[in-house]
mmCIF file of C-alpha atoms in Angstrom:
data_model
loop_
_atom_site.group_PDB
_atom_site.id
_atom_site.type_symbol
_atom_site.label_atom_id
_atom_site.label_comp_id
_atom_site.label_asym_id
_atom_site.label_seq_id
_atom_site.Cartn_x
_atom_site.Cartn_y
_atom_site.Cartn_z
ATOM 1 C CA MET R 3 154.109 9.428 198.582
ATOM 2 C CA SER R 4 153.322 7.200 196.152
ATOM 3 C CA LYS R 5 153.255 8.597 192.148
ATOM 4 C CA PRO R 6 150.670 10.035 192.536
ATOM 5 C CA ARG R 7 146.992 10.174 190.554
ATOM 6 C CA THR R 8 147.043 14.003 189.866
ATOM 7 C CA VAL R 9 148.455 16.914 190.432
ATOM 8 C CA THR R 10 147.227 20.537 190.743
ATOM 9 C CA LEU R 11 149.486 22.668 188.673
ATOM 10 C CA ALA R 12 149.764 26.574 188.774
ATOM 11 C CA LEU R 13 150.878 29.191 186.663
ATOM 12 C CA THR R 14 151.520 32.125 187.895
ATOM 13 C CA GLY R 15 153.104 35.519 186.763
ATOM 14 C CA ALA R 16 156.087 34.514 186.302
ATOM 15 C CA SER R 17 159.369 34.730 184.459
ATOM 16 C CA GLY R 18 159.789 31.015 183.493
ATOM 17 C CA MET R 19 156.479 29.537 181.819
ATOM 18 C CA PRO R 20 159.843 26.985 179.538
ATOM 19 C CA TYR R 21 159.725 24.871 183.043
ATOM 20 C CA GLY R 22 155.708 25.075 183.839
ATOM 21 C CA LEU R 23 154.167 23.754 179.994
ATOM 22 C CA ARG R 24 157.267 21.526 179.958
ATOM 23 C CA LEU R 25 155.584 20.087 183.605
ATOM 24 C CA LEU R 26 153.116 19.955 182.227
ATOM 25 C CA GLU R 27 153.649 18.236 179.308
ATOM 26 C CA CYS R 28 155.592 15.960 180.589
ATOM 27 C CA LEU R 29 153.277 14.518 183.513
ATOM 28 C CA LEU R 30 149.661 14.443 180.815
ATOM 29 C CA ALA R 31 152.593 11.770 179.130
ATOM 30 C CA ALA R 32 153.300 10.312 182.452
ATOM 31 C CA GLY R 33 149.663 9.651 182.172
ATOM 32 C CA VAL R 34 149.127 11.536 186.259
ATOM 33 C CA HIS R 35 145.803 13.925 185.758
ATOM 34 C CA VAL R 36 145.922 17.364 185.701
ATOM 35 C CA TYR R 37 143.904 20.323 187.714
ATOM 36 C CA LEU R 38 145.636 23.585 185.688
ATOM 37 C CA LEU R 39 145.263 27.123 187.015
ATOM 38 C CA TYR R 40 146.418 30.151 185.755
ATOM 39 C CA SER R 41 146.878 32.985 186.192
ATOM 40 C CA GLN R 42 146.072 36.226 183.945
ATOM 41 C CA ALA R 43 149.456 37.521 184.277
ATOM 42 C CA ALA R 44 149.925 34.116 183.586
ATOM 43 C CA GLN R 45 149.472 34.549 179.566
ATOM 44 C CA ILE R 46 151.094 37.250 179.618
ATOM 45 C CA VAL R 47 154.575 35.834 180.572
ATOM 46 C CA ILE R 48 153.180 32.390 177.755
ATOM 47 C CA LYS R 49 153.332 35.840 174.858
ATOM 48 C CA GLN R 50 155.892 37.677 176.714
ATOM 49 C CA GLU R 51 158.402 34.588 177.032
ATOM 50 C CA LEU R 52 156.807 31.775 174.338
ATOM 51 C CA ASP R 53 155.308 33.892 172.183
ATOM 52 C CA GLU R 54 152.490 31.771 172.424
ATOM 53 C CA THR R 55 148.184 33.280 172.355
ATOM 54 C CA TRP R 56 146.155 31.490 174.829
ATOM 55 C CA PRO R 57 142.523 32.081 174.283
ATOM 56 C CA SER R 58 141.065 34.199 177.164
ATOM 57 C CA ARG R 59 138.202 31.701 178.816
ATOM 58 C CA ALA R 60 139.675 28.311 180.156
ATOM 59 C CA LYS R 61 137.278 26.046 178.893
ATOM 60 C CA GLU R 62 138.926 27.804 175.300
ATOM 61 C CA VAL R 63 142.540 26.407 177.101
ATOM 62 C CA GLU R 64 141.121 23.261 177.854
ATOM 63 C CA THR R 65 140.288 21.494 174.337
ATOM 64 C CA MET R 66 143.427 23.552 173.053
ATOM 65 C CA LEU R 67 145.890 21.894 175.293
ATOM 66 C CA ARG R 68 144.184 18.980 175.365
ATOM 67 C CA GLN R 69 144.321 18.768 171.357
ATOM 68 C CA ARG R 70 147.877 19.745 171.684
ATOM 69 C CA HIS R 71 149.846 16.209 173.822
ATOM 70 C CA SER R 72 146.492 14.369 172.699
ATOM 71 C CA VAL R 73 145.180 13.797 175.913
ATOM 72 C CA ALA R 74 141.532 12.307 176.520
ATOM 73 C CA ASP R 75 139.304 14.383 178.256
ATOM 74 C CA SER R 76 139.250 13.150 182.259
ATOM 75 C CA GLN R 77 142.556 14.078 182.065
ATOM 76 C CA LEU R 78 143.129 17.752 181.734
ATOM 77 C CA ARG R 79 141.655 20.290 182.958
ATOM 78 C CA VAL R 80 142.431 24.093 183.043
ATOM 79 C CA PHE R 81 140.709 26.995 185.618
ATOM 80 C CA GLY R 82 140.887 30.145 186.204
ATOM 81 C CA ARG R 83 142.531 32.321 189.160
ATOM 82 C CA GLU R 84 138.436 32.558 190.081
ATOM 83 C CA GLU R 85 136.681 28.839 189.392
ATOM 84 C CA TRP R 86 136.034 28.949 193.107
ATOM 85 C CA PHE R 87 133.977 25.781 192.118
ATOM 86 C CA ALA R 88 137.322 24.069 190.998
ATOM 87 C CA PRO R 89 137.807 20.384 193.243
ATOM 88 C CA VAL R 90 140.718 22.244 194.732
ATOM 89 C CA ALA R 91 139.063 24.446 196.072
ATOM 90 C CA SER R 92 137.821 22.142 199.655
ATOM 91 C CA GLY R 93 140.240 19.918 200.930
ATOM 92 C CA SER R 94 137.297 17.717 200.524
ATOM 93 C CA ASN R 95 138.549 16.674 197.072
ATOM 94 C CA PRO R 96 142.432 18.017 196.951
ATOM 95 C CA ALA R 97 144.597 16.709 194.856
ATOM 96 C CA ASP R 98 148.136 14.374 195.532
ATOM 97 C CA ALA R 99 150.567 17.391 195.146
ATOM 98 C CA MET R 100 150.757 20.545 193.865
ATOM 99 C CA VAL R 101 153.412 22.302 191.868
ATOM 100 C CA ILE R 102 153.873 26.154 191.220
ATOM 101 C CA CYS R 103 156.161 27.214 189.198
ATOM 102 C CA PRO R 104 156.225 29.460 187.963
ATOM 103 C CA CYS R 105 155.814 31.053 190.966
ATOM 104 C CA THR R 106 155.897 35.402 191.816
ATOM 105 C CA MET R 107 156.894 36.310 194.626
ATOM 106 C CA GLY R 108 153.765 37.968 195.597
ATOM 107 C CA THR R 109 151.429 33.861 195.070
ATOM 108 C CA LEU R 110 154.850 33.336 197.532
ATOM 109 C CA ALA R 111 153.809 35.728 200.399
ATOM 110 C CA ALA R 112 150.334 35.532 199.486
ATOM 111 C CA ILE R 113 150.013 31.645 200.583
ATOM 112 C CA ALA R 114 152.944 32.011 204.111
ATOM 113 C CA ALA R 115 150.570 34.423 205.373
ATOM 114 C CA GLY R 116 147.374 31.648 204.936
ATOM 115 C CA MET R 117 146.235 33.830 202.203
ATOM 116 C CA SER R 118 143.434 32.840 199.579
ATOM 117 C CA ASP R 119 142.261 35.530 197.481
ATOM 118 C CA ASN R 120 141.851 33.437 194.440
ATOM 119 C CA LEU R 121 142.266 29.923 193.219
ATOM 120 C CA ILE R 122 145.721 29.750 193.458
ATOM 121 C CA GLU R 123 146.295 30.939 196.673
ATOM 122 C CA ARG R 124 143.179 28.815 197.852
ATOM 123 C CA ALA R 125 144.675 25.419 195.835
ATOM 124 C CA ALA R 126 148.278 25.944 198.076
ATOM 125 C CA ASP R 127 146.194 26.604 201.804
ATOM 126 C CA VAL R 128 144.484 22.907 201.155
ATOM 127 C CA ALA R 129 147.296 21.542 200.079
ATOM 128 C CA ILE R 130 149.023 22.964 203.197
ATOM 129 C CA LYS R 131 145.697 22.407 205.764
ATOM 130 C CA GLU R 132 145.324 18.585 204.074
ATOM 131 C CA ASN R 133 149.696 17.363 204.447
ATOM 132 C CA ARG R 134 149.931 16.603 200.759
ATOM 133 C CA LYS R 135 152.963 17.262 198.659
ATOM 134 C CA LEU R 136 153.431 21.436 196.930
ATOM 135 C CA VAL R 137 155.928 22.930 195.281
ATOM 136 C CA ILE R 138 157.232 26.243 194.545
ATOM 137 C CA VAL R 139 158.881 27.114 192.319
ATOM 138 C CA PRO R 140 160.275 30.756 192.423
ATOM 139 C CA ARG R 141 161.916 32.723 190.349
ATOM 140 C CA GLU R 142 163.036 35.860 191.280
ATOM 141 C CA THR R 143 166.108 36.934 191.589
ATOM 142 C CA PRO R 144 167.793 38.675 193.805
ATOM 143 C CA TYR R 145 165.659 36.939 196.676
ATOM 144 C CA SER R 146 165.416 40.152 199.608
ATOM 145 C CA ALA R 147 165.332 39.606 203.059
ATOM 146 C CA LEU R 148 161.462 39.246 203.453
ATOM 147 C CA HIS R 149 161.081 37.107 199.567
ATOM 148 C CA LEU R 150 164.135 34.714 202.197
ATOM 149 C CA GLU R 151 161.622 35.672 205.028
ATOM 150 C CA ASN R 152 158.420 33.836 203.434
ATOM 151 C CA MET R 153 160.566 31.541 201.850
ATOM 152 C CA LEU R 154 162.079 29.655 205.460
ATOM 153 C CA LYS R 155 158.104 30.545 206.448
ATOM 154 C CA LEU R 156 156.940 27.719 203.849
ATOM 155 C CA ALA R 157 160.102 25.206 204.173
ATOM 156 C CA ARG R 158 158.941 24.539 207.813
ATOM 157 C CA MET R 159 154.960 23.796 206.801
ATOM 158 C CA ASN R 160 157.694 21.265 204.568
ATOM 159 C CA VAL R 161 157.143 23.215 201.608
ATOM 160 C CA CYS R 162 159.666 22.175 199.060
ATOM 161 C CA ILE R 163 161.326 25.347 197.598
ATOM 162 C CA LEU R 164 162.571 24.063 194.695
ATOM 163 C CA PRO R 165 164.509 27.820 192.756
ATOM 164 C CA PRO R 166 164.573 27.088 189.919
ATOM 165 C CA ASN R 167 168.673 26.677 189.411
ATOM 166 C CA PRO R 168 170.008 24.605 186.448
ATOM 167 C CA GLY R 169 172.708 21.942 186.991
ATOM 168 C CA PHE R 170 175.472 21.646 184.520
ATOM 169 C CA TYR R 171 178.144 18.259 185.258
ATOM 170 C CA HIS R 172 175.609 17.089 182.878
ATOM 171 C CA HIS R 173 176.653 18.864 179.875
ATOM 172 C CA PRO R 174 173.804 20.992 178.573
ATOM 173 C CA GLN R 175 174.062 21.460 174.838
ATOM 174 C CA SER R 176 170.609 23.261 174.924
ATOM 175 C CA ILE R 177 167.804 25.688 176.912
ATOM 176 C CA GLY R 178 165.644 22.376 176.294
ATOM 177 C CA GLN R 179 168.138 20.420 178.339
ATOM 178 C CA LEU R 180 168.770 23.265 181.517
ATOM 179 C CA VAL R 181 165.019 23.215 181.219
ATOM 180 C CA ASP R 182 164.806 19.678 181.720
ATOM 181 C CA PHE R 183 166.614 19.665 184.413
ATOM 182 C CA VAL R 184 164.434 21.493 186.540
ATOM 183 C CA VAL R 185 161.632 19.487 185.528
ATOM 184 C CA ALA R 186 163.350 16.496 186.576
ATOM 185 C CA ARG R 187 164.058 17.818 189.848
ATOM 186 C CA ILE R 188 160.477 18.468 190.303
ATOM 187 C CA LEU R 189 158.420 15.332 189.401
ATOM 188 C CA ASP R 190 161.270 13.973 191.967
ATOM 189 C CA GLN R 191 159.647 15.714 194.474
ATOM 190 C CA ILE R 192 156.860 15.056 193.356
ATOM 191 C CA ASN R 193 157.608 11.000 192.203
ATOM 192 C CA VAL R 194 156.882 11.228 189.389
ATOM 193 C CA PRO R 195 158.511 8.774 186.792
ATOM 194 C CA HIS R 196 160.530 10.453 184.404
ATOM 195 C CA ALA R 197 163.693 9.418 181.830
ATOM 196 C CA LEU R 198 164.481 13.466 181.639
ATOM 197 C CA MET R 199 168.509 13.545 181.741
ATOM 198 C CA GLN R 200 170.569 10.965 183.746
ATOM 199 C CA ARG R 201 171.254 10.410 187.635
ATOM 200 C CA TRP R 202 174.062 11.013 188.535
ATOM 201 C CA GLY R 203 176.217 8.196 189.468
ATOM 202 C CA GLU R 204 174.691 5.726 186.017
#
């Protein structure tokens, strides 16, 4: 897979928002064009975990994030979960790859069942049917048999299931380094170059 020109990043209401926002930062720094999708529950988790309040409207979030990351208007577009005219809602204009990070078990189950009741689910459905790379970062523990069955169903459709389980062989000294370990694995899956950590054997 060549370097993606566009990546859809979806934030759902699972714990683990530092992973998603660090991934956004790295994608933008790498020059990738990002379609950012988020749910209302994701906004609540962002406030809970990062003490950060996002505006109520997607366009206001878009302006805030463009200013924060100093990117051009064309590089980042933000959509709420009910914006059906977003490019990623159609197979005629899919992103090159999609990441759902963090992903709730409810969103994962809906995707496994072929549901498309909101833009996040529809974009994932498009990624699967158009044979684009889809990476799901499920944040739950422990996993029930139902969770595992849904993950297996998606894995058999070539969806990458990437639980945010950091390693410790690189001797992390901060929470940020643990976050970067997981983000590095995600970036590897969608073929975006990075220098977040030293690779094994180097």
